[in-house]
């Protein structure tokens, strides 16, 4: 069973930056498509970004495009989400996700989920 462990969340002010990390329990993480979702209180889970196994392809939600950047270090079985110019509306629990058979960005298409890390942005 693949396990994903996120870290790096916290409380920041608007305009600040944060870097989230996701460590994968398997050494074969380089074969997975990996991404990030987030969920704000009272809201559904929202797609944020994903990267292909080599990160050649990186796709972002319109709400974060130009501010967030996804990267991978497969040698360390780790994926990152670099978040810049954070806004109060970015406040959410951020989840790392992975799948070996990418079928679209919908939440139901991702086989593995982390436990989430809280990001809170104050105005």
N, CA, C and O atoms as a printed pandas DataFrame, in Angstrom:
     atom_number atom_name residue_name chain_id  residue_number  x_coord  y_coord  z_coord
0              1         N          UNK        A               1    0.837   -1.186    0.000
1              2        CA          UNK        A               1    0.000    0.000    0.000
2              3         C          UNK        A               1    0.879    1.246    0.000
3              4         O          UNK        A               1    1.742    1.419    0.861
4              5         N          UNK        A               2    0.642    2.098   -0.974
5              6        CA          UNK        A               2    1.411    3.338   -1.072
6              7         C          UNK        A               2    0.934    4.315   -0.007
7              8         O          UNK        A               2   -0.268    4.508    0.180
8              9         N          UNK        A               3    1.875    4.922    0.681
9             10        CA          UNK        A               3    1.531    5.950    1.671
10            11         C          UNK        A               3    2.138    7.274    1.265
11            12         O          UNK        A               3    3.277    7.339    0.801
12            13         N          UNK        A               4    1.363    8.325    1.445
13            14        CA          UNK        A               4    1.797    9.680    1.127
14            15         C          UNK        A               4    1.761   10.494    2.410
15            16         O          UNK        A               4    0.768   10.471    3.137
16            17         N          UNK        A               5    2.833   11.207    2.687
17            18        CA          UNK        A               5    2.903   12.003    3.909
18            19         C          UNK        A               5    3.264   13.438    3.548
19            20         O          UNK        A               5    4.345   13.711    3.027
20            21         N          UNK        A               6    2.333   14.350    3.839
21            22        CA          UNK        A               6    2.557   15.765    3.562
22            23         C          UNK        A               6    3.159   16.470    4.770
23            24         O          UNK        A               6    3.004   16.035    5.911
24            25         N          UNK        A               7    3.844   17.560    4.491
25            26        CA          UNK        A               7    4.349   18.432    5.544
26            27         C          UNK        A               7    4.555   19.824    4.956
27            28         O          UNK        A               7    4.509   20.016    3.741
28            29         N          UNK        A               8    4.782   20.789    5.844
29            30        CA          UNK        A               8    5.106   22.137    5.390
30            31         C          UNK        A               8    3.997   23.161    5.531
31            32         O          UNK        A               8    4.207   24.343    5.259
32            33         N          UNK        A               9    2.816   22.723    5.956
33            34        CA          UNK        A               9    1.732   23.684    6.135
34            35         C          UNK        A               9    1.999   24.591    7.329
35            36         O          UNK        A               9    2.935   24.376    8.099
36            37         N          UNK        A              10    1.155   25.608    7.464
37            38        CA          UNK        A              10    1.306   26.518    8.586
38            39         C          UNK        A              10    0.440   27.747    8.445
39            40         O          UNK        A              10   -0.397   27.841    7.547
40            41         N          UNK        A              11    0.654   28.687    9.345
41            42        CA          UNK        A              11   -0.074   29.961    9.344
42            43         C          UNK        A              11    0.847   31.049    8.806
43            44         O          UNK        A              11    1.931   31.285    9.339
44            45         N          UNK        A              12    0.401   31.703    7.747
45            46        CA          UNK        A              12    1.191   32.760    7.132
46            47         C          UNK        A              12    0.298   33.965    6.853
47            48         O          UNK        A              12   -0.923   33.898    6.996
48            49         N          UNK        A              13    0.927   35.064    6.456
49            50        CA          UNK        A              13    0.180   36.263    6.091
50            51         C          UNK        A              13    0.030   36.336    4.569
51            52         O          UNK        A              13    0.810   35.747    3.820
52            53         N          UNK        A              14   -0.975   37.062    4.143
53            54        CA          UNK        A              14   -1.178   37.266    2.710
54            55         C          UNK        A              14    0.094   37.817    2.079
55            56         O          UNK        A              14    0.735   38.717    2.621
56            57         N          UNK        A              15    0.446   37.258    0.921
57            58        CA          UNK        A              15    1.649   37.666    0.224
58            59         C          UNK        A              15    2.867   36.819    0.538
59            60         O          UNK        A              15    3.877   36.897   -0.162
60            61         N          UNK        A              16    2.781   36.010    1.585
61            62        CA          UNK        A              16    3.906   35.143    1.966
62            63         C          UNK        A              16    3.979   33.917    1.055
63            64         O          UNK        A              16    3.125   33.699    0.196
64            65         N          UNK        A              17    5.025   33.131    1.275
65            66        CA          UNK        A              17    5.239   31.901    0.521
66            67         C          UNK        A              17    5.352   30.713    1.470
67            68         O          UNK        A              17    5.731   30.861    2.631
68            69         N          UNK        A              18    5.018   29.544    0.960
69            70        CA          UNK        A              18    5.177   28.294    1.683
70            71         C          UNK        A              18    5.574   27.217    0.696
71            72         O          UNK        A              18    5.265   27.308   -0.492
72            73         N          UNK        A              19    6.263   26.191    1.190
73            74        CA          UNK        A              19    6.555   25.032    0.362
74            75         C          UNK        A              19    6.030   23.788    1.060
75            76         O          UNK        A              19    6.453   23.456    2.167
76            77         N          UNK        A              20    5.113   23.112    0.405
77            78        CA          UNK        A              20    4.609   21.841    0.907
78            79         C          UNK        A              20    5.435   20.699    0.321
79            80         O          UNK        A              20    5.898   20.769   -0.818
80            81         N          UNK        A              21    5.609   19.657    1.112
81            82        CA          UNK        A              21    6.323   18.468    0.657
82            83         C          UNK        A              21    5.420   17.249    0.789
83            84         O          UNK        A              21    4.559   17.189    1.667
84            85         N          UNK        A              22    5.628   16.286   -0.091
85            86        CA          UNK        A              22    4.902   15.015   -0.019
86            87         C          UNK        A              22    5.903   13.900   -0.261
87            88         O          UNK        A              22    6.489   13.805   -1.340
88            89         N          UNK        A              23    6.098   13.060    0.742
89            90        CA          UNK        A              23    7.011   11.936    0.626
90            91         C          UNK        A              23    6.214   10.665    0.358
91            92         O          UNK        A              23    5.223   10.386    1.032
92            93         N          UNK        A              24    6.658    9.900   -0.634
93            94        CA          UNK        A              24    5.992    8.669   -1.032
94            95         C          UNK        A              24    6.729    7.486   -0.425
95            96         O          UNK        A              24    7.960    7.464   -0.395
96            97         N          UNK        A              25    5.978    6.501    0.061
97            98        CA          UNK        A              25    6.597    5.382    0.768
98            99         C          UNK        A              25    7.292    4.409   -0.167
99           100         O          UNK        A              25    8.095    3.599    0.296
100          101         N          UNK        A              26    7.018    4.457   -1.457
101          102        CA          UNK        A              26    7.611    3.522   -2.404
102          103         C          UNK        A              26    8.751    4.144   -3.182
103          104         O          UNK        A              26    8.722    5.330   -3.510
104          105         N          UNK        A              27    9.756    3.335   -3.473
105          106        CA          UNK        A              27   10.885    3.824   -4.271
106          107         C          UNK        A              27   10.516    3.952   -5.736
107          108         O          UNK        A              27   11.268    4.539   -6.514
108          109         N          UNK        A              28    9.357    3.407   -6.130
109          110        CA          UNK        A              28    8.925    3.501   -7.522
110          111         C          UNK        A              28    8.029    4.700   -7.764
111          112         O          UNK        A              28    7.254    4.715   -8.721
112          113         N          UNK        A              29    8.128    5.715   -6.897
113          114        CA          UNK        A              29    7.241    6.876   -7.026
114          115         C          UNK        A              29    7.409    7.559   -8.364
115          116         O          UNK        A              29    6.516    8.278   -8.812
116          117         N          UNK        A              30    8.546    7.344   -9.010
117          118        CA          UNK        A              30    8.780    7.960  -10.310
118          119         C          UNK        A              30    7.874    7.441  -11.400
119          120         O          UNK        A              30    7.888    7.978  -12.507
120          121         N          UNK        A              31    7.084    6.413  -11.128
121          122        CA          UNK        A              31    6.133    5.896  -12.115
122          123         C          UNK        A              31    4.738    6.446  -11.900
123          124         O          UNK        A              31    3.832    6.145  -12.678
124          125         N          UNK        A              32    4.547    7.240  -10.870
125          126        CA          UNK        A              32    3.224    7.764  -10.528
126          127         C          UNK        A              32    3.031    9.181  -11.059
127          128         O          UNK        A              32    3.956    9.993  -11.066
128          129         N          UNK        A              33    1.821    9.454  -11.497
129          130        CA          UNK        A              33    1.380   10.842  -11.676
130          131         C          UNK        A              33    1.012   11.333  -10.277
131          132         O          UNK        A              33    0.297   10.649   -9.545
132          133         N          UNK        A              34    1.490   12.498   -9.912
133          134        CA          UNK        A              34    1.241   12.992   -8.558
134          135         C          UNK        A              34    0.698   14.409   -8.601
135          136         O          UNK        A              34    0.976   15.172   -9.526
136          137         N          UNK        A              35   -0.069   14.741   -7.600
137          138        CA          UNK        A              35   -0.677   16.076   -7.616
138          139         C          UNK        A              35   -1.093   16.541   -6.238
139          140         O          UNK        A              35   -0.785   15.923   -5.219
140          141         N          UNK        A              36   -1.801   17.648   -6.246
141          142        CA          UNK        A              36   -2.296   18.270   -5.015
142          143         C          UNK        A              36   -3.754   18.660   -5.174
143          144         O          UNK        A              36   -4.176   19.155   -6.219
144          145         N          UNK        A              37   -4.509   18.426   -4.115
145          146        CA          UNK        A              37   -5.869   18.918   -3.976
146          147         C          UNK        A              37   -5.926   19.757   -2.710
147          148         O          UNK        A              37   -5.017   19.702   -1.882
148          149         N          UNK        A              38   -6.969   20.517   -2.564
149          150        CA          UNK        A              38   -7.198   21.238   -1.315
150          151         C          UNK        A              38   -8.680   21.264   -1.002
151          152         O          UNK        A              38   -9.528   21.129   -1.884
152          153         N          UNK        A              39   -8.969   21.441    0.278
153          154        CA          UNK        A              39  -10.358   21.502    0.725
154          155         C          UNK        A              39  -10.495   22.554    1.804
155          156         O          UNK        A              39   -9.899   22.457    2.876
156          157         N          UNK        A              40  -11.289   23.557    1.499
157          158        CA          UNK        A              40  -11.585   24.612    2.468
158          159         C          UNK        A              40  -12.808   24.201    3.282
159          160         O          UNK        A              40  -13.593   23.364    2.838
160          161         N          UNK        A              41  -12.976   24.781    4.466
161          162        CA          UNK        A              41  -14.130   24.434    5.303
162          163         C          UNK        A              41  -15.450   24.630    4.576
163          164         O          UNK        A              41  -15.706   25.695    4.013
164          165         N          UNK        A              42  -16.284   23.604    4.588
165          166        CA          UNK        A              42  -17.582   23.694    3.954
166          167         C          UNK        A              42  -17.569   23.574    2.441
167          168         O          UNK        A              42  -18.606   23.718    1.795
168          169         N          UNK        A              43  -16.393   23.309    1.870
169          170        CA          UNK        A              43  -16.272   23.229    0.416
170          171         C          UNK        A              43  -15.884   21.815    0.000
171          172         O          UNK        A              43  -15.430   21.014    0.816
172          173         N          UNK        A              44  -16.072   21.523   -1.291
173          174        CA          UNK        A              44  -15.620   20.246   -1.828
174          175         C          UNK        A              44  -14.119   20.302   -2.097
175          176         O          UNK        A              44  -13.519   21.374   -2.179
176          177         N          UNK        A              45  -13.545   19.135   -2.229
177          178        CA          UNK        A              45  -12.129   19.079   -2.566
178          179         C          UNK        A              45  -11.916   19.654   -3.960
179          180         O          UNK        A              45  -12.684   19.393   -4.886
180          181         N          UNK        A              46  -10.858   20.439   -4.083
181          182        CA          UNK        A              46  -10.595   21.179   -5.315
182          183         C          UNK        A              46   -9.223   20.789   -5.861
183          184         O          UNK        A              46   -8.240   20.743   -5.120
184          185         N          UNK        A              47   -9.166   20.510   -7.152
185          186        CA          UNK        A              47   -7.889   20.223   -7.799
186          187         C          UNK        A              47   -6.999   21.466   -7.757
187          188         O          UNK        A              47   -7.466   22.584   -7.973
188          189         N          UNK        A              48   -5.722   21.258   -7.477
189          190        CA          UNK        A              48   -4.767   22.370   -7.448
190          191         C          UNK        A              48   -3.751   22.236   -8.582
191          192         O          UNK        A              48   -3.574   23.162   -9.374
192          193         N          UNK        A              49   -3.082   21.080   -8.658
193          194        CA          UNK        A              49   -2.036   20.893   -9.666
194          195         C          UNK        A              49   -1.658   19.425   -9.729
195          196         O          UNK        A              49   -1.893   18.666   -8.789
196          197         N          UNK        A              50   -1.061   19.032  -10.865
197          198        CA          UNK        A              50   -0.448   17.703  -10.943
198          199         C          UNK        A              50    0.757   17.746  -11.868
199          200         O          UNK        A              50    0.901   18.641  -12.701
200          201         N          UNK        A              51    1.619   16.749  -11.695
201          202        CA          UNK        A              51    2.817   16.621  -12.524
202          203         C          UNK        A              51    2.936   15.178  -12.995
203          204         O          UNK        A              51    2.681   14.244  -12.235
204          205         N          UNK        A              52    3.321   15.007  -14.239
205          206        CA          UNK        A              52    3.583   13.681  -14.794
206          207         C          UNK        A              52    4.798   13.076  -14.084
207          208         O          UNK        A              52    5.493   13.785  -13.356
208          209         N          UNK        A              53    5.067   11.786  -14.281
209          210        CA          UNK        A              53    6.173   11.137  -13.558
210          211         C          UNK        A              53    7.517   11.848  -13.667
211          212         O          UNK        A              53    8.277   11.876  -12.699
212          213         N          UNK        A              54    7.818   12.415  -14.813
213          214        CA          UNK        A              54    9.084   13.136  -14.946
214          215         C          UNK        A              54    8.910   14.636  -14.773
215          216         O          UNK        A              54    9.865   15.402  -14.902
216          217         N          UNK        A              55    7.685   15.048  -14.481
217          218        CA          UNK        A              55    7.335   16.473  -14.352
218          219         C          UNK        A              55    7.453   17.211  -15.674
219          220         O          UNK        A              55    7.493   18.441  -15.702
220          221         N          UNK        A              56    7.509   16.468  -16.764
221          222        CA          UNK        A              56    7.527   17.130  -18.070
222          223         C          UNK        A              56    6.208   17.884  -18.280
223          224         O          UNK        A              56    6.186   18.980  -18.840
224          225         N          UNK        A              57    5.117   17.273  -17.822
225          226        CA          UNK        A              57    3.814   17.911  -17.883
226          227         C          UNK        A              57    3.416   18.370  -16.488
227          228         O          UNK        A              57    3.452   17.597  -15.531
228          229         N          UNK        A              58    3.039   19.634  -16.386
229          230        CA          UNK        A              58    2.568   20.194  -15.121
230          231         C          UNK        A              58    1.306   20.997  -15.432
231          232         O          UNK        A              58    1.312   21.877  -16.293
232          233         N          UNK        A              59    0.248   20.687  -14.730
233          234        CA          UNK        A              59   -1.043   21.336  -14.966
234          235         C          UNK        A              59   -1.500   21.999  -13.669
235          236         O          UNK        A              59   -1.343   21.442  -12.582
236          237         N          UNK        A              60   -2.066   23.194  -13.802
237          238        CA          UNK        A              60   -2.488   23.962  -12.629
238          239         C          UNK        A              60   -3.945   24.396  -12.769
239          240         O          UNK        A              60   -4.447   24.609  -13.873
240          241         N          UNK        A              61   -4.599   24.518  -11.636
241          242        CA          UNK        A              61   -5.914   25.138  -11.617
242          243         C          UNK        A              61   -5.750   26.621  -11.926
243          244         O          UNK        A              61   -4.728   27.222  -11.595
244          245         N          UNK        A              62   -6.750   27.200  -12.555
245          246        CA          UNK        A              62   -6.676   28.619  -12.901
246          247         C          UNK        A              62   -6.469   29.489  -11.667
247          248         O          UNK        A              62   -5.824   30.535  -11.737
248          249         N          UNK        A              63   -7.017   29.054  -10.543
249          250        CA          UNK        A              63   -6.952   29.863   -9.326
250          251         C          UNK        A              63   -5.536   29.988   -8.763
251          252         O          UNK        A              63   -5.270   30.889   -7.968
252          253         N          UNK        A              64   -4.625   29.097   -9.164
253          254        CA          UNK        A              64   -3.264   29.144   -8.618
254          255         C          UNK        A              64   -2.216   29.365   -9.696
255          256         O          UNK        A              64   -1.038   29.541   -9.385
256          257         N          UNK        A              65   -2.622   29.358  -10.945
257          258        CA          UNK        A              65   -1.662   29.490  -12.048
258          259         C          UNK        A              65   -0.886   30.789  -11.919
259          260         O          UNK        A              65   -1.457   31.858  -11.699
260          261         N          UNK        A              66    0.426   30.673  -12.059
261          262        CA          UNK        A              66    1.280   31.842  -11.947
262          263         C          UNK        A              66    1.762   32.114  -10.526
263          264         O          UNK        A              66    2.689   32.900  -10.324
264          265         N          UNK        A              67    1.142   31.472   -9.547
265          266        CA          UNK        A              67    1.549   31.661   -8.144
266          267         C          UNK        A              67    2.111   30.383   -7.533
267          268         O          UNK        A              67    3.023   30.435   -6.708
268          269         N          UNK        A              68    1.573   29.244   -7.933
269          270        CA          UNK        A              68    2.020   27.957   -7.396
270          271         C          UNK        A              68    2.857   27.233   -8.443
271          272         O          UNK        A              68    2.649   27.385   -9.647
272          273         N          UNK        A              69    3.820   26.431   -7.946
273          274        CA          UNK        A              69    4.688   25.670   -8.847
274          275         C          UNK        A              69    4.891   24.284   -8.252
275          276         O          UNK        A              69    5.256   24.151   -7.084
276          277         N          UNK        A              70    4.652   23.244   -9.063
277          278        CA          UNK        A              70    4.805   21.869   -8.600
278          279         C          UNK        A              70    6.122   21.325   -9.123
279          280         O          UNK        A              70    6.479   21.547  -10.279
280          281         N          UNK        A              71    6.843   20.611   -8.266
281          282        CA          UNK        A              71    8.104   20.007   -8.683
282          283         C          UNK        A              71    8.249   18.636   -8.035
283          284         O          UNK        A              71    7.551   18.306   -7.075
284          285         N          UNK        A              72    9.172   17.844   -8.580
285          286        CA          UNK        A              72    9.383   16.497   -8.072
286          287         C          UNK        A              72   10.873   16.218   -7.990
287          288         O          UNK        A              72   11.664   16.690   -8.806
288          289         N          UNK        A              73   11.234   15.432   -6.975
289          290        CA          UNK        A              73   12.574   14.888   -6.859
290          291         C          UNK        A              73   12.398   13.383   -6.676
291          292         O          UNK        A              73   12.313   12.889   -5.552
292          293         N          UNK        A              74   12.344   12.667   -7.785
293          294        CA          UNK        A              74   12.057   11.227   -7.712
294          295         C          UNK        A              74   13.149   10.438   -7.001
295          296         O          UNK        A              74   12.880    9.368   -6.456
296          297         N          UNK        A              75   14.357   10.942   -7.000
297          298        CA          UNK        A              75   15.442   10.275   -6.269
298          299         C          UNK        A              75   15.165   10.271   -4.772
299          300         O          UNK        A              75   15.634    9.395   -4.047
300          301         N          UNK        A              76   14.394   11.265   -4.315
301          302        CA          UNK        A              76   14.026   11.363   -2.908
302          303         C          UNK        A              76   12.582   10.956   -2.667
303          304         O          UNK        A              76   12.073   11.089   -1.554
304          305         N          UNK        A              77   11.911   10.453   -3.720
305          306        CA          UNK        A              77   10.499   10.061   -3.616
306          307         C          UNK        A              77    9.653   11.195   -3.036
307          308         O          UNK        A              77    8.774   10.963   -2.206
308          309         N          UNK        A              78    9.921   12.396   -3.474
309          310        CA          UNK        A              78    9.280   13.571   -2.894
310          311         C          UNK        A              78    8.745   14.493   -3.980
311          312         O          UNK        A              78    9.369   14.696   -5.021
312          313         N          UNK        A              79    7.569   15.045   -3.704
313          314        CA          UNK        A              79    6.961   16.056   -4.559
314          315         C          UNK        A              79    6.766   17.322   -3.730
315          316         O          UNK        A              79    6.552   17.263   -2.519
316          317         N          UNK        A              80    6.842   18.455   -4.398
317          318        CA          UNK        A              80    6.716   19.729   -3.699
318          319         C          UNK        A              80    5.632   20.594   -4.340
319          320         O          UNK        A              80    5.330   20.474   -5.527
320          321         N          UNK        A              81    5.062   21.465   -3.517
321          322        CA          UNK        A              81    4.186   22.512   -4.031
322          323         C          UNK        A              81    4.717   23.834   -3.480
323          324         O          UNK        A              81    4.619   24.113   -2.285
324          325         N          UNK        A              82    5.272   24.628   -4.370
325          326        CA          UNK        A              82    5.803   25.924   -3.994
326          327         C          UNK        A              82    4.680   26.942   -4.161
327          328         O          UNK        A              82    4.186   27.147   -5.269
328          329         N          UNK        A              83    4.285   27.567   -3.084
329          330        CA          UNK        A              83    3.145   28.493   -3.102
330          331         C          UNK        A              83    3.645   29.898   -2.810
331          332         O          UNK        A              83    4.217   30.165   -1.753
332          333         N          UNK        A              84    3.420   30.778   -3.752
333          334        CA          UNK        A              84    3.854   32.163   -3.626
334          335         C          UNK        A              84    2.652   33.098   -3.637
335          336         O          UNK        A              84    1.575   32.738   -4.112
336          337         N          UNK        A              85    2.849   34.296   -3.112
337          338        CA          UNK        A              85    1.799   35.310   -3.095
338          339         C          UNK        A              85    0.490   34.717   -2.572
339          340         O          UNK        A              85   -0.557   34.825   -3.212
340          341         N          UNK        A              86    0.570   34.099   -1.416
341          342        CA          UNK        A              86   -0.597   33.433   -0.865
342          343         C          UNK        A              86   -1.695   34.430   -0.515
343          344         O          UNK        A              86   -1.438   35.561   -0.102
344          345         N          UNK        A              87   -2.924   33.967   -0.695
345          346        CA          UNK        A              87   -4.107   34.790   -0.447
346          347         C          UNK        A              87   -4.996   34.099    0.593
347          348         O          UNK        A              87   -4.919   32.881    0.752
348          349         N          UNK        A              88   -5.825   34.849    1.290
349          350        CA          UNK        A              88   -6.719   34.217    2.278
350          351         C          UNK        A              88   -7.565   33.104    1.664
351          352         O          UNK        A              88   -7.879   32.127    2.345
352          353         N          UNK        A              89   -7.932   33.230    0.411
353          354        CA          UNK        A              89   -8.743   32.189   -0.237
354          355         C          UNK        A              89   -7.953   30.925   -0.529
355          356         O          UNK        A              89   -8.534   29.940   -0.985
356          357         N          UNK        A              90   -6.658   30.918   -0.283
357          358        CA          UNK        A              90   -5.859   29.699   -0.396
358          359         C          UNK        A              90   -5.921   28.867    0.884
359          360         O          UNK        A              90   -5.400   27.753    0.929
360          361         N          UNK        A              91   -6.554   29.406    1.917
361          362        CA          UNK        A              91   -6.682   28.680    3.177
362          363         C          UNK        A              91   -7.457   27.389    2.970
363          364         O          UNK        A              91   -8.590   27.409    2.490
364          365         N          UNK        A              92   -6.847   26.265    3.334
365          366        CA          UNK        A              92   -7.457   24.954    3.115
366          367         C          UNK        A              92   -6.538   23.881    3.690
367          368         O          UNK        A              92   -5.398   24.147    4.070
368          369         N          UNK        A              93   -7.065   22.670    3.741
369          370        CA          UNK        A              93   -6.219   21.503    3.965
370          371         C          UNK        A              93   -5.730   21.052    2.598
371          372         O          UNK        A              93   -6.527   20.871    1.677
372          373         N          UNK        A              94   -4.440   20.872    2.466
373          374        CA          UNK        A              94   -3.838   20.473    1.202
374          375         C          UNK        A              94   -3.485   18.988    1.254
375          376         O          UNK        A              94   -2.840   18.516    2.190
376          377         N          UNK        A              95   -3.926   18.264    0.218
377          378        CA          UNK        A              95   -3.719   16.831    0.140
378          379         C          UNK        A              95   -2.822   16.469   -1.037
379          380         O          UNK        A              95   -2.977   16.991   -2.141
380          381         N          UNK        A              96   -1.896   15.578   -0.783
381          382        CA          UNK        A              96   -1.065   14.987   -1.820
382          383         C          UNK        A              96   -1.807   13.779   -2.389
383          384         O          UNK        A              96   -2.414   13.015   -1.639
384          385         N          UNK        A              97   -1.760   13.605   -3.711
385          386        CA          UNK        A              97   -2.444   12.487   -4.355
386          387         C          UNK        A              97   -1.516   11.831   -5.370
387          388         O          UNK        A              97   -0.562   12.443   -5.851
388          389         N          UNK        A              98   -1.817   10.570   -5.686
389          390        CA          UNK        A              98   -1.000    9.846   -6.656
390          391         C          UNK        A              98   -1.832    8.770   -7.347
391          392         O          UNK        A              98   -2.804    8.255   -6.795
392          393         N          UNK        A              99   -1.424    8.452   -8.561
393          394        CA          UNK        A              99   -2.032    7.364   -9.303
394          395         C          UNK        A              99   -1.039    6.887  -10.346
395          396         O          UNK        A              99   -0.207    7.658  -10.824
396          397         N          UNK        A             100   -1.129    5.609  -10.698
397          398        CA          UNK        A             100   -0.289    5.076  -11.765
398          399         C          UNK        A             100   -0.998    5.107  -13.108
399          400         O          UNK        A             100   -0.371    4.949  -14.155
400          401         N          UNK        A             101   -2.315    5.314  -13.071
401          402        CA          UNK        A             101   -3.101    5.326  -14.305
402          403         C          UNK        A             101   -3.950    6.589  -14.333
403          404         O          UNK        A             101   -5.092    6.602  -13.876
404          405         N          UNK        A             102   -3.368    7.643  -14.878
405          406        CA          UNK        A             102   -4.061    8.931  -14.865
406          407         C          UNK        A             102   -5.256    8.901  -15.805
407          408         O          UNK        A             102   -5.131    8.567  -16.984
408          409         N          UNK        A             103   -6.429    9.259  -15.257
409          410        CA          UNK        A             103   -7.664    9.239  -16.044
410          411         C          UNK        A             103   -8.398   10.574  -15.964
411          412         O          UNK        A             103   -9.571   10.665  -16.325
412          413         N          UNK        A             104   -7.715   11.593  -15.498
413          414        CA          UNK        A             104   -8.348   12.897  -15.376
414          415         C          UNK        A             104   -8.156   13.456  -13.991
415          416         O          UNK        A             104   -7.792   12.734  -13.062
416          417         N          UNK        A             105   -8.401   14.757  -13.850
417          418        CA          UNK        A             105   -8.065   15.425  -12.609
418          419         C          UNK        A             105   -9.125   15.304  -11.520
419          420         O          UNK        A             105   -8.891   15.760  -10.401
420          421         N          UNK        A             106  -10.261   14.719  -11.799
421          422        CA          UNK        A             106  -11.305   14.608  -10.784
422          423         C          UNK        A             106  -10.820   13.829   -9.573
423          424         O          UNK        A             106  -10.003   12.917   -9.695
424          425         N          UNK        A             107  -11.333   14.199   -8.397
425          426        CA          UNK        A             107  -10.861   13.611   -7.146
426          427         C          UNK        A             107  -10.990   12.089   -7.143
427          428         O          UNK        A             107  -10.123   11.401   -6.605
428          429         N          UNK        A             108  -12.052   11.558   -7.733
429          430        CA          UNK        A             108  -12.274   10.117   -7.736
430          431         C          UNK        A             108  -11.289    9.323   -8.559
431          432         O          UNK        A             108  -11.259    8.096   -8.465
432          433         N          UNK        A             109  -10.481    9.991   -9.364
433          434        CA          UNK        A             109   -9.535    9.299  -10.241
434          435         C          UNK        A             109   -8.174    9.063   -9.596
435          436         O          UNK        A             109   -7.303    8.442  -10.206
436          437         N          UNK        A             110   -7.978    9.545   -8.375
437          438        CA          UNK        A             110   -6.684    9.414   -7.707
438          439         C          UNK        A             110   -6.759    8.281   -6.686
439          440         O          UNK        A             110   -7.630    8.278   -5.816
440          441         N          UNK        A             111   -5.839    7.316   -6.798
441          442        CA          UNK        A             111   -5.898    6.114   -5.977
442          443         C          UNK        A             111   -5.383    6.317   -4.556
443          444         O          UNK        A             111   -5.844    5.660   -3.623
444          445         N          UNK        A             112   -4.430    7.225   -4.398
445          446        CA          UNK        A             112   -3.774    7.365   -3.101
446          447         C          UNK        A             112   -3.843    8.818   -2.638
447          448         O          UNK        A             112   -3.649    9.752   -3.417
448          449         N          UNK        A             113   -4.125    8.978   -1.341
449          450        CA          UNK        A             113   -4.259   10.298   -0.734
450          451         C          UNK        A             113   -3.443   10.343    0.544
451          452         O          UNK        A             113   -3.367    9.360    1.282
452          453         N          UNK        A             114   -2.838   11.485    0.797
453          454        CA          UNK        A             114   -2.197   11.711    2.082
454          455         C          UNK        A             114   -3.222   12.153    3.110
455          456         O          UNK        A             114   -4.416   12.244    2.823
456          457         N          UNK        A             115   -2.738   12.426    4.309
457          458        CA          UNK        A             115   -3.636   12.801    5.398
458          459         C          UNK        A             115   -3.945   14.294    5.404
459          460         O          UNK        A             115   -4.860   14.736    6.099
460          461         N          UNK        A             116   -3.205   15.054    4.649
461          462        CA          UNK        A             116   -3.444   16.489    4.536
462          463         C          UNK        A             116   -2.589   17.323    5.464
463          464         O          UNK        A             116   -2.175   16.867    6.530
464          465         N          UNK        A             117   -2.331   18.549    5.045
465          466        CA          UNK        A             117   -1.612   19.518    5.865
466          467         C          UNK        A             117   -2.335   20.860    5.769
467          468         O          UNK        A             117   -2.717   21.293    4.682
468          469         N          UNK        A             118   -2.514   21.504    6.900
469          470        CA          UNK        A             118   -3.307   22.736    6.954
470          471         C          UNK        A             118   -2.478   23.943    6.535
471          472         O          UNK        A             118   -1.360   24.147    7.009
472          473         N          UNK        A             119   -3.043   24.726    5.649
473          474        CA          UNK        A             119   -2.463   26.017    5.276
474          475         C          UNK        A             119   -3.493   27.095    5.609
475          476         O          UNK        A             119   -4.633   27.046    5.147
476          477         N          UNK        A             120   -3.079   28.054    6.405
477          478        CA          UNK        A             120   -3.951   29.158    6.788
478          479         C          UNK        A             120   -3.275   30.472    6.422
479          480         O          UNK        A             120   -2.141   30.735    6.824
480          481         N          UNK        A             121   -3.981   31.288    5.660
481          482        CA          UNK        A             121   -3.439   32.572    5.215
482          483         C          UNK        A             121   -4.288   33.679    5.814
483          484         O          UNK        A             121   -5.486   33.771    5.547
484          485         N          UNK        A             122   -3.666   34.510    6.618
485          486        CA          UNK        A             122   -4.387   35.620    7.237
486          487         C          UNK        A             122   -4.247   36.871    6.385
487          488         O          UNK        A             122   -3.254   37.055    5.681
488          489         N          UNK        A             123   -5.247   37.715    6.462
489          490        CA          UNK        A             123   -5.243   38.933    5.644
490          491         C          UNK        A             123   -4.568   40.086    6.360
491          492         O          UNK        A             123   -4.478   41.185    5.813
